[in-house]
Coordinates of C-alpha atoms in Angstrom, one line a residue:
X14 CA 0.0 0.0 0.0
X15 CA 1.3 3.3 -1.2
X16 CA 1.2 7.0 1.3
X17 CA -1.0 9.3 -0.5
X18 CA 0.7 11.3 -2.3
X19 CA 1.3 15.2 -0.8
X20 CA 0.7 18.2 -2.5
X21 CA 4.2 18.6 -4.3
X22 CA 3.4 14.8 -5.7
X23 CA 0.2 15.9 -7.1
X24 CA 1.4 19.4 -8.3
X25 CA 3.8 17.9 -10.7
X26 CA 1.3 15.0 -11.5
X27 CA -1.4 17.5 -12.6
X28 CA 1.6 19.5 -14.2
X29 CA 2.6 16.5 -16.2
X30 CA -1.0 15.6 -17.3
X31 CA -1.7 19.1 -18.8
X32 CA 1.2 18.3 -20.7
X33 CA 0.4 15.4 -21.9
X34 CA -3.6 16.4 -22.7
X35 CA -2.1 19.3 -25.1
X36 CA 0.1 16.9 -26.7
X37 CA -2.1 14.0 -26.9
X38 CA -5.5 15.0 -27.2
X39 CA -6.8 18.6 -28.0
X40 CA -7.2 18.1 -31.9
X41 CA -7.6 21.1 -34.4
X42 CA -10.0 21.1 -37.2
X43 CA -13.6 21.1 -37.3
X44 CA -16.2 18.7 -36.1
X45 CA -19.3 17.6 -34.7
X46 CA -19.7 16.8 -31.3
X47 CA -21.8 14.4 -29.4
X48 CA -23.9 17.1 -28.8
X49 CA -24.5 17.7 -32.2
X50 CA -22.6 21.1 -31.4
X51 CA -19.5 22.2 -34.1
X52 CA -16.2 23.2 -32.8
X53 CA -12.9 23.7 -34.4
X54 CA -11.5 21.8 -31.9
X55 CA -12.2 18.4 -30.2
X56 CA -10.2 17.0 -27.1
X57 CA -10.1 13.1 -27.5
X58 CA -9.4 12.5 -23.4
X59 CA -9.7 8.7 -24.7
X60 CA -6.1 9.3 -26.1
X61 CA -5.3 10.3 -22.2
X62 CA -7.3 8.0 -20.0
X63 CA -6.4 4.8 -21.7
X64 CA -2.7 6.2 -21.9
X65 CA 0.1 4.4 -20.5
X66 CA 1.5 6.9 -18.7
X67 CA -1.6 9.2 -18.2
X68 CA -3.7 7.1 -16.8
X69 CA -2.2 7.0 -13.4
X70 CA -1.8 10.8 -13.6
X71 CA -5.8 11.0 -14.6
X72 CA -6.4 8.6 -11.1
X73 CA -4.0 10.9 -9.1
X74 CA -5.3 14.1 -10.4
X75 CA -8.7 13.7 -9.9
X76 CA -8.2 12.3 -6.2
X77 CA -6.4 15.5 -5.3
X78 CA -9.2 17.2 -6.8
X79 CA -11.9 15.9 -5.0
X80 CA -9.7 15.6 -1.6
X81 CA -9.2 19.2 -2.1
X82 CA -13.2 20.1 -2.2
X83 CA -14.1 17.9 0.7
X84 CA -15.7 15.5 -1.3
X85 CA -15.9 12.0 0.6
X86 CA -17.1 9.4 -2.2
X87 CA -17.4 5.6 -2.2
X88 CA -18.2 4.9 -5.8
X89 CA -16.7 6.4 -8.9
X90 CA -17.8 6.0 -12.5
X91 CA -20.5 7.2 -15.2
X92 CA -21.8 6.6 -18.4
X93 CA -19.9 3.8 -21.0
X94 CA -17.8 4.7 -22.4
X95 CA -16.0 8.3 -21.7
X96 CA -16.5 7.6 -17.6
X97 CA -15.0 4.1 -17.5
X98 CA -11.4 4.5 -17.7
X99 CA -11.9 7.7 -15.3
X100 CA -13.8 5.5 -13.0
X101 CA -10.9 2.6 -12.9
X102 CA -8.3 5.2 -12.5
X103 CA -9.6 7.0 -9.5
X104 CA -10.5 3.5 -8.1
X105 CA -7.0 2.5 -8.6
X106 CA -5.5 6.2 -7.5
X107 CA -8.1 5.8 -4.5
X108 CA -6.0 1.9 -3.7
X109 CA -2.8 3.2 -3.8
X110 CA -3.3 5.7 -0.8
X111 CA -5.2 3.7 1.0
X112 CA -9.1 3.8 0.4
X113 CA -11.9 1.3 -0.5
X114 CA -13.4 3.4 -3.7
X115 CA -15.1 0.5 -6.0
X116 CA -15.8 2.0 -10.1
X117 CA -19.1 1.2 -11.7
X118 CA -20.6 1.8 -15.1
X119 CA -23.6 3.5 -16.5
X120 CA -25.4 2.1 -19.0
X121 CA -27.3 4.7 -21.4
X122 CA -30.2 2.4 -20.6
X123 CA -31.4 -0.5 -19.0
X124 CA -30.8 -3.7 -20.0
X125 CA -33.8 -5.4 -21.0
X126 CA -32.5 -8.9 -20.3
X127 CA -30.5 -10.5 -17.5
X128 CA -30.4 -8.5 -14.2
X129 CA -32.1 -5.7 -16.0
X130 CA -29.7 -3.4 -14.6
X131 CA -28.2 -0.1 -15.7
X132 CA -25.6 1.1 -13.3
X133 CA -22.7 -2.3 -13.7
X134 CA -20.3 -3.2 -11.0
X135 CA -20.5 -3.1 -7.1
X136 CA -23.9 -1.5 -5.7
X137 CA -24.0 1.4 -5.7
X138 CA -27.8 1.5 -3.4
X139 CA -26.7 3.8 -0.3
X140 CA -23.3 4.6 -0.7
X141 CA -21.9 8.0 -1.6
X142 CA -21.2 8.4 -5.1
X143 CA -18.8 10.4 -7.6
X144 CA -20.4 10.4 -11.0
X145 CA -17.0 11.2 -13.7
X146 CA -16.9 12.4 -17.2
X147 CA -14.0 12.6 -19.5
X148 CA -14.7 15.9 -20.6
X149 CA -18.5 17.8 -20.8
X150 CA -20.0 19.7 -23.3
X151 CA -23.4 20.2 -22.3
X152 CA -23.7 18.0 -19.6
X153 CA -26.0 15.4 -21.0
X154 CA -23.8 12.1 -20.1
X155 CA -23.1 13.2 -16.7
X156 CA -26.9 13.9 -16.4
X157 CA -28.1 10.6 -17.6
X158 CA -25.2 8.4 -15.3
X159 CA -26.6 10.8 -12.2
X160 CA -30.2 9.7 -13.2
X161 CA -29.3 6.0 -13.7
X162 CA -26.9 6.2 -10.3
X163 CA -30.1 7.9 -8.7
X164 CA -32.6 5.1 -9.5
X165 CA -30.0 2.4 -8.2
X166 CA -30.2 4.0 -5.3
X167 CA -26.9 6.0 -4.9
X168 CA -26.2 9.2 -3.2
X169 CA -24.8 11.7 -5.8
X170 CA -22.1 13.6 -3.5
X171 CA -20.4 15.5 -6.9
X172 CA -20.1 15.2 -11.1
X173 CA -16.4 15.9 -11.8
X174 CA -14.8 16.5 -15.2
X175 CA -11.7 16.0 -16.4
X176 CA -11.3 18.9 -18.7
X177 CA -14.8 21.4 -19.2
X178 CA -15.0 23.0 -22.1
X179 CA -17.1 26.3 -20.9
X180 CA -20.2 25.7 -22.4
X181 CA -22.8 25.8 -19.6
X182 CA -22.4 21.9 -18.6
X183 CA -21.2 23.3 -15.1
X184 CA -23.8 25.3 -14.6
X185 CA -26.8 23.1 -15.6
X186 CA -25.3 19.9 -13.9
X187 CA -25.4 21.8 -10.6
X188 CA -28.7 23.7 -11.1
X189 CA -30.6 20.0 -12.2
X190 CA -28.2 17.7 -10.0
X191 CA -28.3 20.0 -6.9
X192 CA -24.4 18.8 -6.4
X193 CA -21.0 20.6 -7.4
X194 CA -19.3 20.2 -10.4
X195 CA -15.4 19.8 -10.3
X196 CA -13.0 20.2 -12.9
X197 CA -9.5 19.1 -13.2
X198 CA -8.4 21.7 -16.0
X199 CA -10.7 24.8 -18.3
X200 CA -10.4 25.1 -22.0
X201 CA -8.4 27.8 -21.2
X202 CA -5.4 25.6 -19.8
X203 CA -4.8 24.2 -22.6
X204 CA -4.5 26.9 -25.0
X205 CA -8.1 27.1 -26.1
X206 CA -9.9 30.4 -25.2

């Protein structure tokens, strides 16, 4: 079992991951995005969160960032697919210092077959949960893994984001979620204003 890391470790951990987003994953050009909103950029976190080396940096930096808002979680995950890597590296960030934070998965619906279920992995029915995203647009994925989390019976403590792209997702996640709504790093870090 590792200490958890202190604030210099972290520091250079979240240093190291901006890095590695701007070099890896913000992608120039114009497209469509799963909002059906255009951009002339697109930020492929995928590139990042199923990354070698930035993987462990995603797990660390978003453990620093909810230890640094005084959010106590149990659970962390959200909706297939963007969530699931985020969800496995905090639970493995969470292991190394220590903690007992189990990932799950969010469905976009529920299975019509089997166990029927929507939210995949350890229960999630009254524990304290983190609901992830990759990155957010308008909010709509975090939305529908809070819903699905909420009808499993989970107690939504926080959404968190790796990168937001400052386009209202913070706002309306909080105003229809009632929770806060973290971010690791603003479209601004990384070069995109």
């Amino acid at each position: 079992m590792t200490a958890t890391p202190d604030a210099a470790s972290n520091t250079a951990a979240r240093a190291r991951l901006l890095e590695l987003i701007k070099e890896l994953a913000v992608v120039r050009g114009q497209v469509i995005l799963s909002s059906g909103a255009e951009a002339d950029y697109y930020i492929d976190l995928r590139r990042i969160t199923l990354h070698h080396e930035a993987s462990k940096l995603v797990g660390q930096v978003m453990l620093a960032l909810t230890d640094d808002a005084g959010i106590d979680f149990e659970c962390a995950g959200g909706l297939t697919m963007g969530a699931d890597p985020v969800g496995t590296a905090v639970m493995h960030a969470a292991v190394d210092a220590g903690r007992n934070v189990d990932a799950f998965v969010v469905r976009k619906a529920q299975k019509s077959y089997g166990m029927g279920r929507q939210v995949e992995g350890p229960s999630v029915e009254g524990r304290k949960v983190l609901v992830l995203e990759d990155t957010s647009t308008t909010g709509g994925s975090a939305l529908t893994a809070v819903e699905g989390v909420r009808k499993a019976g989970g107690n939504i403590v926080a959404v968190a984001v790796i990168v937001d792209r400052d386009t209202g997702a913070k706002e309306k996640i909080e105003a229809e979620t009632g929770v806060p709504y973290l971010f690791a790093f603003g479209k601004d870090e990384l070069g995109l204003s």
